[in-house]
Amino acid sequence: PLVNNVAEMERLYTFNETAGFLWEKLSAGTTTESLVTLLLDNFEVERDRAEADVRNFLDKLQEISKL
């Protein structure tokens, strides 16, 4: 969850499988490079794509002030 309780919810964000995976790992304090490595280890993806996906995910979180 991105908020502590339902009363604080102004918006609901949904994640695709990859973003949900990244969110769980980020919540555990994983570094950006570790997120890329985790994508490479858990999904069939090239390094360039994994790096771009992680960057885009982190950029989106910054846009919504959740990072």
PDB file of C-alpha atoms in Angstrom:
ATOM      1  CA  PRO A   1       0.000   0.000   0.000  1.00  0.00           C
ATOM      2  CA  LEU A   2       1.109   3.530  -0.703  1.00  0.00           C
ATOM      3  CA  VAL A   3      -0.825   5.043   2.229  1.00  0.00           C
ATOM      4  CA  ASN A   4      -1.315   4.081   5.858  1.00  0.00           C
ATOM      5  CA  ASN A   5      -5.093   3.861   5.785  1.00  0.00           C
ATOM      6  CA  VAL A   6      -8.086   4.183   3.487  1.00  0.00           C
ATOM      7  CA  ALA A   7      -8.920   7.673   4.761  1.00  0.00           C
ATOM      8  CA  GLU A   8      -5.626   8.960   3.325  1.00  0.00           C
ATOM      9  CA  MET A   9      -6.283   7.568  -0.149  1.00  0.00           C
ATOM     10  CA  GLU A  10      -6.779  10.178  -2.835  1.00  0.00           C
ATOM     11  CA  ARG A  11      -5.707   7.889  -5.658  1.00  0.00           C
ATOM     12  CA  LEU A  12      -5.233   4.216  -6.267  1.00  0.00           C
ATOM     13  CA  TYR A  13      -2.192   3.070  -8.200  1.00  0.00           C
ATOM     14  CA  THR A  14      -1.989  -0.273  -9.896  1.00  0.00           C
ATOM     15  CA  PHE A  15       1.182  -1.992 -11.011  1.00  0.00           C
ATOM     16  CA  ASN A  16       1.817  -4.500 -13.746  1.00  0.00           C
ATOM     17  CA  GLU A  17       3.723  -7.658 -12.792  1.00  0.00           C
ATOM     18  CA  THR A  18       7.154  -6.088 -13.252  1.00  0.00           C
ATOM     19  CA  ALA A  19       6.315  -2.869 -11.396  1.00  0.00           C
ATOM     20  CA  GLY A  20       4.750  -4.845  -8.536  1.00  0.00           C
ATOM     21  CA  PHE A  21       7.911  -6.926  -8.307  1.00  0.00           C
ATOM     22  CA  LEU A  22      10.062  -3.770  -8.254  1.00  0.00           C
ATOM     23  CA  TRP A  23       7.831  -2.112  -5.632  1.00  0.00           C
ATOM     24  CA  GLU A  24       8.186  -5.089  -3.296  1.00  0.00           C
ATOM     25  CA  LYS A  25      11.955  -5.109  -3.687  1.00  0.00           C
ATOM     26  CA  LEU A  26      12.248  -1.329  -3.362  1.00  0.00           C
ATOM     27  CA  SER A  27      10.230  -1.430  -0.163  1.00  0.00           C
ATOM     28  CA  ALA A  28      12.853  -3.786   1.214  1.00  0.00           C
ATOM     29  CA  GLY A  29      15.571  -1.168   0.639  1.00  0.00           C
ATOM     30  CA  THR A  30      17.047  -2.573  -2.556  1.00  0.00           C
ATOM     31  CA  THR A  31      19.381  -0.336  -4.592  1.00  0.00           C
ATOM     32  CA  THR A  32      18.754   0.680  -8.202  1.00  0.00           C
ATOM     33  CA  GLU A  33      21.461  -1.640  -9.513  1.00  0.00           C
ATOM     34  CA  SER A  34      20.098  -4.469  -7.411  1.00  0.00           C
ATOM     35  CA  LEU A  35      16.659  -3.880  -8.927  1.00  0.00           C
ATOM     36  CA  VAL A  36      18.168  -4.257 -12.398  1.00  0.00           C
ATOM     37  CA  THR A  37      19.914  -7.464 -11.366  1.00  0.00           C
ATOM     38  CA  LEU A  38      16.708  -8.815  -9.844  1.00  0.00           C
ATOM     39  CA  LEU A  39      14.840  -8.155 -13.081  1.00  0.00           C
ATOM     40  CA  LEU A  40      17.561  -9.946 -15.046  1.00  0.00           C
ATOM     41  CA  ASP A  41      17.426 -12.908 -12.662  1.00  0.00           C
ATOM     42  CA  ASN A  42      13.638 -13.193 -12.541  1.00  0.00           C
ATOM     43  CA  PHE A  43      12.404 -12.123 -15.978  1.00  0.00           C
ATOM     44  CA  GLU A  44      13.493 -12.839 -19.519  1.00  0.00           C
ATOM     45  CA  VAL A  45      14.765  -9.357 -20.299  1.00  0.00           C
ATOM     46  CA  GLU A  46      17.927  -7.799 -21.730  1.00  0.00           C
ATOM     47  CA  ARG A  47      20.061  -5.575 -19.475  1.00  0.00           C
ATOM     48  CA  ASP A  48      19.275  -2.403 -21.468  1.00  0.00           C
ATOM     49  CA  ARG A  49      15.548  -3.039 -21.121  1.00  0.00           C
ATOM     50  CA  ALA A  50      15.837  -3.865 -17.406  1.00  0.00           C
ATOM     51  CA  GLU A  51      17.775  -0.649 -16.763  1.00  0.00           C
ATOM     52  CA  ALA A  52      15.217   1.407 -18.699  1.00  0.00           C
ATOM     53  CA  ASP A  53      12.320  -0.254 -16.870  1.00  0.00           C
ATOM     54  CA  VAL A  54      13.866   0.448 -13.467  1.00  0.00           C
ATOM     55  CA  ARG A  55      14.608   4.077 -14.415  1.00  0.00           C
ATOM     56  CA  ASN A  56      11.068   4.583 -15.705  1.00  0.00           C
ATOM     57  CA  PHE A  57       9.557   2.990 -12.607  1.00  0.00           C
ATOM     58  CA  LEU A  58      11.621   5.147 -10.255  1.00  0.00           C
ATOM     59  CA  ASP A  59      10.846   8.275 -12.304  1.00  0.00           C
ATOM     60  CA  LYS A  60       7.108   7.548 -12.058  1.00  0.00           C
ATOM     61  CA  LEU A  61       7.372   7.086  -8.305  1.00  0.00           C
ATOM     62  CA  GLN A  62       9.124  10.442  -8.030  1.00  0.00           C
ATOM     63  CA  GLU A  63       6.374  12.058 -10.119  1.00  0.00           C
ATOM     64  CA  ILE A  64       3.730  10.859  -7.669  1.00  0.00           C
ATOM     65  CA  SER A  65       5.966  11.687  -4.672  1.00  0.00           C
ATOM     66  CA  LYS A  66       6.231   8.124  -3.437  1.00  0.00           C
ATOM     67  CA  LEU A  67      10.006   7.872  -3.555  1.00  0.00           C
TER      68      LEU A  67
END
